[in-house]
mmCIF file of C-alpha atoms in Angstrom:
data_model
loop_
_atom_site.group_PDB
_atom_site.id
_atom_site.type_symbol
_atom_site.label_atom_id
_atom_site.label_comp_id
_atom_site.label_asym_id
_atom_site.label_seq_id
_atom_site.Cartn_x
_atom_site.Cartn_y
_atom_site.Cartn_z
ATOM 1 C CA MET A 505 41.212 14.068 -58.423
ATOM 2 C CA ARG A 506 40.847 14.124 -62.199
ATOM 3 C CA PRO A 507 39.970 17.794 -62.868
ATOM 4 C CA VAL A 508 37.469 18.636 -65.551
ATOM 5 C CA LEU A 509 35.829 21.962 -66.311
ATOM 6 C CA ALA A 510 32.291 22.061 -64.979
ATOM 7 C CA PRO A 511 29.813 21.396 -67.804
ATOM 8 C CA ALA A 512 27.842 24.477 -66.749
ATOM 9 C CA ALA A 513 30.931 26.663 -67.189
ATOM 10 C CA ARG A 514 30.334 27.703 -70.782
ATOM 11 C CA ARG A 515 33.404 29.163 -72.502
ATOM 12 C CA LEU A 516 32.776 32.675 -73.808
ATOM 13 C CA TRP A 517 35.624 34.533 -75.485
ATOM 14 C CA ARG A 518 35.450 38.292 -74.904
ATOM 15 C CA ASP A 519 38.466 38.749 -77.152
ATOM 16 C CA ARG A 520 41.449 36.682 -78.240
ATOM 17 C CA HIS A 521 43.058 36.764 -74.784
ATOM 18 C CA THR A 522 40.072 37.101 -72.413
ATOM 19 C CA LEU A 523 37.985 34.073 -71.539
ATOM 20 C CA GLN A 524 34.791 34.190 -69.525
ATOM 21 C CA LEU A 525 33.611 30.950 -67.960
ATOM 22 C CA GLY A 526 29.860 31.068 -67.424
ATOM 23 C CA ASP A 527 28.820 34.085 -65.384
ATOM 24 C CA THR A 528 31.354 33.633 -62.609
ATOM 25 C CA ALA A 529 34.950 33.997 -63.790
ATOM 26 C CA VAL A 530 36.899 36.036 -66.315
ATOM 27 C CA LEU A 531 40.442 35.008 -67.224
ATOM 28 C CA SER A 532 42.583 37.691 -68.824
ATOM 29 C CA GLY A 533 45.956 37.292 -70.507
ATOM 30 C CA VAL A 534 45.088 33.863 -71.878
ATOM 31 C CA ASP A 535 47.938 32.989 -74.232
ATOM 32 C CA GLU A 536 48.360 29.899 -76.368
ATOM 33 C CA PRO A 537 50.063 27.794 -73.639
ATOM 34 C CA THR A 538 47.250 28.665 -71.211
ATOM 35 C CA ARG A 539 44.668 27.705 -73.849
ATOM 36 C CA ALA A 540 46.457 24.402 -74.225
ATOM 37 C CA ALA A 541 46.466 23.876 -70.446
ATOM 38 C CA LEU A 542 42.728 24.526 -70.304
ATOM 39 C CA ALA A 543 42.196 21.933 -73.017
ATOM 40 C CA LEU A 544 43.886 19.374 -70.767
ATOM 41 C CA LEU A 545 41.070 19.665 -68.214
ATOM 42 C CA ASP A 546 38.993 16.906 -69.765
ATOM 43 C CA GLY A 547 38.895 14.480 -66.815
ATOM 44 C CA THR A 548 41.379 11.968 -68.242
ATOM 45 C CA ARG A 549 44.342 13.080 -66.070
ATOM 46 C CA ASP A 550 44.890 13.550 -62.366
ATOM 47 C CA ARG A 551 46.261 16.855 -61.048
ATOM 48 C CA ASP A 552 49.936 15.857 -61.289
ATOM 49 C CA GLN A 553 49.437 14.595 -64.831
ATOM 50 C CA VAL A 554 47.762 17.879 -65.781
ATOM 51 C CA LEU A 555 50.751 19.818 -64.406
ATOM 52 C CA ALA A 556 53.209 17.644 -66.316
ATOM 53 C CA ALA A 557 51.234 17.792 -69.564
ATOM 54 C CA ALA A 558 50.839 21.558 -69.214
ATOM 55 C CA GLU A 559 54.605 21.994 -68.967
ATOM 56 C CA ASP A 560 54.973 19.894 -72.107
ATOM 57 C CA VAL A 561 52.783 22.391 -74.007
ATOM 58 C CA GLY A 562 54.667 25.389 -72.622
ATOM 59 C CA CYS A 563 52.541 26.436 -69.646
ATOM 60 C CA PRO A 564 54.702 26.905 -66.509
ATOM 61 C CA ALA A 565 53.787 24.749 -63.528
ATOM 62 C CA GLN A 566 53.026 27.713 -61.237
ATOM 63 C CA ARG A 567 50.675 29.268 -63.791
ATOM 64 C CA THR A 568 48.823 25.959 -64.092
ATOM 65 C CA VAL A 569 48.610 25.653 -60.289
ATOM 66 C CA ASP A 570 47.195 29.194 -60.056
ATOM 67 C CA LEU A 571 44.742 28.408 -62.841
ATOM 68 C CA LEU A 572 43.526 25.230 -61.128
ATOM 69 C CA ASP A 573 43.188 26.999 -57.777
ATOM 70 C CA LEU A 574 41.205 29.837 -59.346
ATOM 71 C CA LEU A 575 38.839 27.490 -61.158
ATOM 72 C CA ASP A 576 38.394 25.346 -58.071
ATOM 73 C CA ARG A 577 37.668 28.360 -55.853
ATOM 74 C CA ASP A 578 34.929 29.526 -58.231
ATOM 75 C CA GLY A 579 33.298 26.086 -58.386
ATOM 76 C CA LEU A 580 34.326 25.596 -62.011
ATOM 77 C CA LEU A 581 36.247 22.367 -61.548
ATOM 78 C CA GLU A 582 34.768 18.934 -61.021
ATOM 79 C CA ASP A 583 36.352 15.573 -60.307
ATOM 80 C CA ALA A 584 35.747 13.152 -63.156
ATOM 81 C CA GLY A 585 36.597 10.329 -60.774
ATOM 82 C CA ALA A 586 34.136 11.347 -58.062
ATOM 83 C CA ASP A 587 31.771 8.764 -56.629
ATOM 84 C CA ARG A 588 28.473 9.289 -58.456
ATOM 85 C CA SER A 589 26.718 6.335 -56.883
ATOM 86 C CA VAL A 590 24.210 8.715 -55.295
ATOM 87 C CA LEU A 591 22.595 8.903 -58.732
ATOM 88 C CA ALA A 592 22.939 5.209 -59.564
ATOM 89 C CA GLY A 593 19.500 4.210 -58.331
ATOM 90 C CA LEU A 594 17.694 6.800 -60.423
ATOM 91 C CA ALA A 595 16.053 6.093 -63.721
ATOM 92 C CA ARG A 596 17.735 7.734 -66.696
ATOM 93 C CA ALA A 597 14.966 10.304 -67.075
ATOM 94 C CA GLU A 598 15.322 11.400 -63.449
ATOM 95 C CA ARG A 599 19.108 11.648 -63.707
ATOM 96 C CA GLU A 600 18.747 13.819 -66.778
ATOM 97 C CA ARG A 601 16.131 15.956 -65.078
ATOM 98 C CA LEU A 602 18.478 16.528 -62.128
ATOM 99 C CA ALA A 603 21.421 17.456 -64.363
ATOM 100 C CA PRO A 604 20.587 21.200 -64.462
ATOM 101 C CA ASP A 605 20.132 21.211 -60.675
ATOM 102 C CA LEU A 606 23.514 19.570 -60.225
ATOM 103 C CA GLY A 607 25.035 22.097 -62.607
ATOM 104 C CA SER A 608 23.726 24.934 -60.463
ATOM 105 C CA LEU A 609 24.891 23.225 -57.259
ATOM 106 C CA ALA A 610 28.328 22.704 -58.801
ATOM 107 C CA LEU A 611 28.685 26.417 -59.538
ATOM 108 C CA LEU A 612 27.560 27.281 -56.007
ATOM 109 C CA GLY A 613 29.504 24.725 -54.021
ATOM 110 C CA GLY A 614 31.814 22.862 -56.377
ATOM 111 C CA GLY A 615 32.288 19.124 -56.449
ATOM 112 C CA GLY A 616 29.839 18.660 -59.275
ATOM 113 C CA GLY A 617 27.003 19.245 -56.814
ATOM 114 C CA LEU A 618 27.364 15.664 -55.590
ATOM 115 C CA ALA A 619 27.725 16.524 -51.893
ATOM 116 C CA ALA A 620 24.442 18.440 -51.910
ATOM 117 C CA ALA A 621 22.817 15.649 -53.910
ATOM 118 C CA ARG A 622 23.850 13.170 -51.197
ATOM 119 C CA TYR A 623 22.374 15.367 -48.484
ATOM 120 C CA ARG A 624 19.106 15.577 -50.405
ATOM 121 C CA ARG A 625 19.033 11.804 -50.915
ATOM 122 C CA THR A 626 19.247 11.203 -47.163
ATOM 123 C CA THR A 627 16.683 13.792 -46.053
ATOM 124 C CA ARG A 628 13.018 13.468 -45.139
ATOM 125 C CA VAL A 629 10.802 16.547 -45.366
ATOM 126 C CA LEU A 630 7.249 16.460 -44.056
ATOM 127 C CA VAL A 631 4.816 19.001 -45.494
ATOM 128 C CA LEU A 632 1.770 19.640 -43.342
ATOM 129 C CA GLY A 633 -0.818 21.019 -45.737
ATOM 130 C CA GLY A 634 -1.635 20.047 -49.325
ATOM 131 C CA GLY A 635 -3.281 23.219 -50.551
ATOM 132 C CA ARG A 636 -2.171 25.830 -53.061
ATOM 133 C CA VAL A 637 1.187 26.300 -51.292
ATOM 134 C CA GLY A 638 1.910 22.906 -49.745
ATOM 135 C CA ALA A 639 1.307 20.665 -52.769
ATOM 136 C CA PRO A 640 3.526 22.558 -55.267
ATOM 137 C CA LEU A 641 6.152 23.035 -52.552
ATOM 138 C CA ALA A 642 6.331 19.279 -52.011
ATOM 139 C CA ALA A 643 6.540 18.754 -55.774
ATOM 140 C CA LEU A 644 9.474 21.153 -56.057
ATOM 141 C CA LEU A 645 11.368 19.354 -53.291
ATOM 142 C CA ALA A 646 10.776 15.915 -54.784
ATOM 143 C CA ALA A 647 11.803 17.108 -58.250
ATOM 144 C CA ALA A 648 14.979 18.612 -56.741
ATOM 145 C CA GLY A 649 16.082 15.196 -55.517
ATOM 146 C CA VAL A 650 14.909 15.116 -51.894
ATOM 147 C CA LEU A 651 14.492 11.406 -51.269
ATOM 148 C CA ILE A 652 11.553 11.385 -48.849
ATOM 149 C CA VAL A 653 8.776 13.950 -49.162
ATOM 150 C CA ASP A 654 5.552 13.313 -47.273
ATOM 151 C CA VAL A 655 2.395 15.412 -47.458
ATOM 152 C CA HIS A 656 -0.030 15.080 -44.557
ATOM 153 C CA ASP A 657 -3.475 16.612 -44.989
ATOM 154 C CA GLN A 658 -6.786 14.826 -44.559
ATOM 155 C CA HIS A 659 -8.970 17.766 -45.586
ATOM 156 C CA VAL A 660 -11.120 17.059 -48.626
ATOM 157 C CA THR A 661 -9.906 18.774 -51.792
ATOM 158 C CA ARG A 662 -12.055 21.666 -52.936
ATOM 159 C CA ALA A 663 -11.810 23.456 -56.267
ATOM 160 C CA GLU A 664 -10.103 26.414 -54.601
ATOM 161 C CA ASP A 665 -7.323 24.118 -53.368
ATOM 162 C CA CYS A 666 -6.218 23.377 -56.938
ATOM 163 C CA GLY A 667 -3.430 25.264 -58.653
ATOM 164 C CA VAL A 668 -0.401 25.077 -60.889
ATOM 165 C CA GLY A 669 2.141 22.504 -59.703
ATOM 166 C CA GLY A 670 -0.221 21.114 -57.081
ATOM 167 C CA LEU A 671 -3.609 19.446 -56.991
ATOM 168 C CA GLY A 672 -5.848 19.288 -60.061
ATOM 169 C CA LEU A 673 -9.572 19.468 -60.583
ATOM 170 C CA ASP A 674 -9.682 15.678 -60.824
ATOM 171 C CA ASP A 675 -8.587 15.552 -57.149
ATOM 172 C CA ILE A 676 -11.744 17.304 -55.932
ATOM 173 C CA GLY A 677 -13.418 15.167 -53.274
ATOM 174 C CA CYS A 678 -10.197 13.299 -52.395
ATOM 175 C CA ALA A 679 -8.102 13.873 -49.286
ATOM 176 C CA ARG A 680 -5.497 16.494 -50.112
ATOM 177 C CA GLY A 681 -2.514 14.637 -48.621
ATOM 178 C CA PRO A 682 -2.921 11.319 -50.453
ATOM 179 C CA ALA A 683 -3.810 13.159 -53.662
ATOM 180 C CA ALA A 684 -0.642 15.231 -53.455
ATOM 181 C CA GLN A 685 1.363 12.089 -52.674
ATOM 182 C CA GLN A 686 0.084 10.417 -55.840
ATOM 183 C CA ARG A 687 1.192 13.388 -57.910
ATOM 184 C CA LEU A 688 4.653 13.252 -56.306
ATOM 185 C CA ALA A 689 4.965 9.581 -57.240
ATOM 186 C CA ALA A 690 4.278 10.434 -60.886
ATOM 187 C CA LEU A 691 6.652 13.405 -60.873
ATOM 188 C CA ALA A 692 9.571 11.786 -59.030
ATOM 189 C CA PRO A 693 9.282 7.975 -59.000
ATOM 190 C CA SER A 694 12.462 7.628 -56.938
ATOM 191 C CA ALA A 695 11.072 9.786 -54.132
ATOM 192 C CA THR A 696 9.553 7.705 -51.375
ATOM 193 C CA SER A 697 7.171 8.087 -48.466
ATOM 194 C CA LEU A 698 8.395 6.805 -45.130
ATOM 195 C CA THR A 699 6.088 7.909 -42.367
ATOM 196 C CA ALA A 700 7.773 5.688 -39.776
ATOM 197 C CA THR A 701 10.937 7.824 -39.969
ATOM 198 C CA ALA A 702 11.152 11.088 -38.045
ATOM 199 C CA PRO A 703 11.359 14.047 -40.453
ATOM 200 C CA ASP A 704 14.498 16.138 -40.655
ATOM 201 C CA LEU A 705 12.352 19.187 -41.347
ATOM 202 C CA VAL A 706 8.637 19.995 -41.251
ATOM 203 C CA VAL A 707 7.089 22.625 -43.508
ATOM 204 C CA LEU A 708 3.890 24.133 -42.173
ATOM 205 C CA ALA A 709 1.696 25.156 -45.110
ATOM 206 C CA PRO A 710 -1.718 26.040 -43.659
ATOM 207 C CA SER A 711 -4.461 27.245 -45.963
ATOM 208 C CA ARG A 712 -7.462 27.374 -43.617
ATOM 209 C CA PRO A 713 -8.055 28.992 -40.209
ATOM 210 C CA GLY A 714 -6.966 26.818 -37.320
ATOM 211 C CA GLU A 715 -4.679 24.557 -39.367
ATOM 212 C CA LEU A 716 -1.444 26.150 -38.144
ATOM 213 C CA GLU A 717 -2.317 25.706 -34.473
ATOM 214 C CA ALA A 718 -3.287 22.077 -35.039
ATOM 215 C CA ASP A 719 -0.091 21.400 -36.982
ATOM 216 C CA LEU A 720 2.073 22.990 -34.286
ATOM 217 C CA ASP A 721 0.504 20.641 -31.746
ATOM 218 C CA ARG A 722 1.629 17.691 -33.899
ATOM 219 C CA LEU A 723 5.271 18.782 -34.021
ATOM 220 C CA GLU A 724 7.713 16.670 -32.073
ATOM 221 C CA PRO A 725 9.876 18.799 -29.753
ATOM 222 C CA GLY A 726 13.180 19.778 -31.312
ATOM 223 C CA THR A 727 12.030 19.328 -34.927
ATOM 224 C CA PRO A 728 13.190 22.082 -37.316
ATOM 225 C CA HIS A 729 10.244 23.678 -39.101
ATOM 226 C CA LEU A 730 9.393 26.375 -41.609
ATOM 227 C CA LEU A 731 6.146 28.294 -42.091
ATOM 228 C CA ALA A 732 4.949 29.011 -45.650
ATOM 229 C CA GLN A 733 1.551 30.537 -46.333
ATOM 230 C CA VAL A 734 -0.503 33.185 -48.104
ATOM 231 C CA ARG A 735 -2.294 35.667 -45.859
ATOM 232 C CA ASP A 736 -4.848 37.444 -48.011
ATOM 233 C CA THR A 737 -2.586 39.243 -50.522
ATOM 234 C CA VAL A 738 0.722 38.683 -48.703
ATOM 235 C CA GLY A 739 2.951 35.659 -49.186
ATOM 236 C CA VAL A 740 4.996 34.724 -46.111
ATOM 237 C CA VAL A 741 7.914 32.340 -45.852
ATOM 238 C CA GLY A 742 9.404 31.912 -42.405
ATOM 239 C CA PRO A 743 10.504 31.894 -39.830
ATOM 240 C CA LEU A 744 12.696 28.860 -40.298
ATOM 241 C CA VAL A 745 12.910 27.536 -36.777
ATOM 242 C CA LEU A 746 15.934 25.572 -35.618
ATOM 243 C CA PRO A 747 14.918 24.844 -32.027
ATOM 244 C CA GLY A 748 17.417 26.197 -29.561
ATOM 245 C CA ARG A 749 19.191 28.251 -32.235
ATOM 246 C CA SER A 750 16.723 30.624 -33.890
ATOM 247 C CA ALA A 751 13.552 32.559 -33.146
ATOM 248 C CA CYS A 752 10.401 30.449 -32.985
ATOM 249 C CA LEU A 753 6.820 31.251 -33.910
ATOM 250 C CA ARG A 754 6.019 32.159 -30.309
ATOM 251 C CA CYS A 755 8.908 34.638 -30.366
ATOM 252 C CA CYS A 756 7.228 36.241 -33.379
ATOM 253 C CA GLU A 757 3.875 36.381 -31.588
ATOM 254 C CA LEU A 758 5.417 37.975 -28.513
ATOM 255 C CA THR A 759 7.291 40.532 -30.596
ATOM 256 C CA ARG A 760 4.090 41.377 -32.477
ATOM 257 C CA THR A 761 2.337 41.859 -29.157
ATOM 258 C CA ASP A 762 5.087 44.207 -27.993
ATOM 259 C CA LEU A 763 4.576 46.275 -31.126
ATOM 260 C CA ASP A 764 0.765 45.976 -31.176
ATOM 261 C CA PRO A 765 -0.979 45.175 -27.867
ATOM 262 C CA GLY A 766 -4.154 44.355 -29.801
ATOM 263 C CA TRP A 767 -2.454 41.566 -31.753
ATOM 264 C CA PRO A 768 -3.395 38.629 -29.448
ATOM 265 C CA ALA A 769 -7.113 39.337 -29.943
ATOM 266 C CA LEU A 770 -6.676 39.547 -33.715
ATOM 267 C CA SER A 771 -4.533 36.398 -33.784
ATOM 268 C CA ALA A 772 -7.165 34.404 -31.892
ATOM 269 C CA GLN A 773 -9.880 35.532 -34.310
ATOM 270 C CA LEU A 774 -7.742 34.739 -37.363
ATOM 271 C CA ALA A 775 -7.240 31.197 -36.062
ATOM 272 C CA SER A 776 -10.945 30.613 -35.539
ATOM 273 C CA PRO A 777 -13.169 28.924 -38.162
ATOM 274 C CA SER A 778 -14.907 31.420 -40.404
ATOM 275 C CA ARG A 779 -17.380 31.454 -43.272
ATOM 276 C CA HIS A 780 -15.234 34.119 -44.895
ATOM 277 C CA ARG A 781 -13.783 32.973 -48.224
ATOM 278 C CA GLU A 782 -9.997 32.791 -48.006
ATOM 279 C CA ALA A 783 -8.074 34.898 -50.532
ATOM 280 C CA CYS A 784 -5.125 33.191 -52.236
ATOM 281 C CA ASP A 785 -3.727 34.447 -55.522
ATOM 282 C CA GLY A 786 -2.545 31.496 -57.655
ATOM 283 C CA PRO A 787 0.776 32.944 -58.890
ATOM 284 C CA LEU A 788 1.522 34.273 -55.397
ATOM 285 C CA ALA A 789 0.965 30.795 -53.942
ATOM 286 C CA VAL A 790 3.426 29.321 -56.446
ATOM 287 C CA MET A 791 5.985 32.028 -55.623
ATOM 288 C CA VAL A 792 5.640 31.266 -51.923
ATOM 289 C CA ALA A 793 6.057 27.544 -52.629
ATOM 290 C CA ALA A 794 9.197 28.222 -54.689
ATOM 291 C CA GLN A 795 10.726 30.553 -52.098
ATOM 292 C CA ALA A 796 9.998 28.067 -49.320
ATOM 293 C CA ALA A 797 11.534 25.241 -51.358
ATOM 294 C CA LEU A 798 14.680 27.328 -51.875
ATOM 295 C CA GLN A 799 14.951 27.981 -48.135
ATOM 296 C CA VAL A 800 14.564 24.260 -47.394
ATOM 297 C CA LEU A 801 17.174 23.287 -49.968
ATOM 298 C CA LEU A 802 19.653 25.904 -48.709
ATOM 299 C CA LEU A 803 19.348 24.338 -45.277
ATOM 300 C CA ILE A 804 19.757 20.795 -46.615
ATOM 301 C CA ASP A 805 22.633 21.624 -48.961
ATOM 302 C CA GLY A 806 24.531 23.760 -46.455
ATOM 303 C CA THR A 807 25.642 26.176 -49.190
ATOM 304 C CA ALA A 808 24.443 29.283 -47.301
ATOM 305 C CA ASP A 809 22.362 30.286 -44.287
ATOM 306 C CA PRO A 810 18.705 30.543 -45.311
ATOM 307 C CA ALA A 811 17.363 34.085 -45.079
ATOM 308 C CA ALA A 812 14.310 32.772 -43.225
ATOM 309 C CA LEU A 813 16.404 32.068 -40.123
ATOM 310 C CA ASP A 814 15.329 34.631 -37.500
ATOM 311 C CA GLY A 815 13.187 36.280 -40.145
ATOM 312 C CA THR A 816 10.304 36.112 -42.558
ATOM 313 C CA LEU A 817 10.378 36.738 -46.295
ATOM 314 C CA GLU A 818 7.261 38.582 -47.383
ATOM 315 C CA LEU A 819 5.824 39.465 -50.785
ATOM 316 C CA ALA A 820 2.824 41.789 -50.749
ATOM 317 C CA LEU A 821 0.780 42.203 -53.926
ATOM 318 C CA PRO A 822 0.863 44.170 -56.156
ATOM 319 C CA ASP A 823 4.554 44.645 -55.319
ATOM 320 C CA TRP A 824 7.126 42.343 -56.898
ATOM 321 C CA ARG A 825 9.847 42.634 -54.251
ATOM 322 C CA TRP A 826 10.489 40.152 -51.498
ATOM 323 C CA ARG A 827 11.197 41.923 -48.219
ATOM 324 C CA ARG A 828 12.814 40.416 -45.147
ATOM 325 C CA ARG A 829 11.505 41.135 -41.663
ATOM 326 C CA SER A 830 13.711 40.216 -38.702
ATOM 327 C CA TRP A 831 12.274 38.406 -35.684
ATOM 328 C CA PRO A 832 14.604 38.219 -32.679
ATOM 329 C CA LEU A 833 14.540 35.603 -29.980
ATOM 330 C CA HIS A 834 12.138 37.005 -27.415
ATOM 331 C CA PRO A 835 13.286 37.061 -23.780
ATOM 332 C CA ALA A 836 9.806 36.091 -22.558
ATOM 333 C CA CYS A 837 9.627 32.990 -24.742
ATOM 334 C CA GLY A 838 12.266 30.890 -23.022
ATOM 335 C CA CYS A 839 13.294 29.021 -26.204
ATOM 336 C CA GLY A 840 16.876 28.564 -27.287
ATOM 337 C CA ARG A 841 19.335 31.262 -26.367
ATOM 338 C CA ALA A 842 16.704 33.607 -24.948
ATOM 339 C CA GLU A 843 17.129 34.489 -21.292
ATOM 340 C CA PRO A 844 14.320 33.340 -19.009
ATOM 341 C CA PRO A 845 11.838 36.065 -18.007
#
C-alpha cells in the first residue's frame, strides 16, 4: 500500500496544533514532526518507507503507526497503488462525474471507494415503472455508476408522467420504458441494458392502480426487490425484500389486516382501475426516487444495512421528516424465517 490522504479529507487548521480533516477527524497535539509525517502521505511511498522517512524528520515510529491507523480507521487514507481499472472503460467526463461519489464512498468505507465502485459496475437493477418516481430513480442509479439499469414500462407517456430528472414533455405519446432508457443512455453512456441477464435487484415503482400487482406477478422467485411510490401525499420507500431474510409485501399486508380488519377491502379497491386522477407531488416524487436510490446503493455497496429492510420509510406532506415504520415477518405468510401457520 502507498498511503495517501483521501482527496476529500480537506485540511482545516483549528489552531496551530489542532488539525481537522474534513468533517470526520480532529488531530490534536500536532507538532512539527507530525506535520512533516503528514506531508509524507502523498502516495509516493509504501507504508514502511513512510515510517522510515517519518523517523528521519523526527516523528517516532509508534506515533506514525498510530497516525496511520487512525486515518485508515476513519476512511481518510487511500492506496495510491490500488487497481483503478474499474474506471478504465469510462469516458473522461464520466470518470470526473463519479469523482465526488467516490470521494463520499471513500470517507464511508475507505479504499478510495473503489470496492463499492466495483460492486456497482457488476450489478444489474431492473426498475419496473417509468413514471415520476421510476424514471428519475433509474437516472440516479445510472449516474452513480451502476453498470446495468433497465426500465420496463410499456404504458404510453402522459403529461402527468413527466417530471424533474425523468421523462420530458417531448416523450408524451412514447412508451415510458424505452423513453426512460434513451434518457439514461444520454446521461450515462457507459451504462448498458442487458435484459437477458437476471437482475440482482428489482425496484417496483408503480404510478397507476393495478401496476404493483402486475409487477409482482412478473418477479422471479427469490429476486430481491424494493417498493418505491407516492400514495396521494405520502412518499413510501420499502420494504426492501430479501427473500428468506426480511419481511415481504405480503407480510406487510397481513400485518395491516391484523391492525385494520377493513384493510383487505380497501387494498382491493386501491388496486382496481379508476377514473380518479392520481395525486403525485413533483418534489415528493423526486425525494422518493432519491431515497430509494440511496437504499439500493447501500445494499449494493455493503457499507450499511438499508433502513428499508423490514421497514418502510415514509414522508407525508406537508411534513419534512422521513419516518420509519417497522414491518415484521408475519407468521401467517410462510416466507423466510417466519414459522408456518
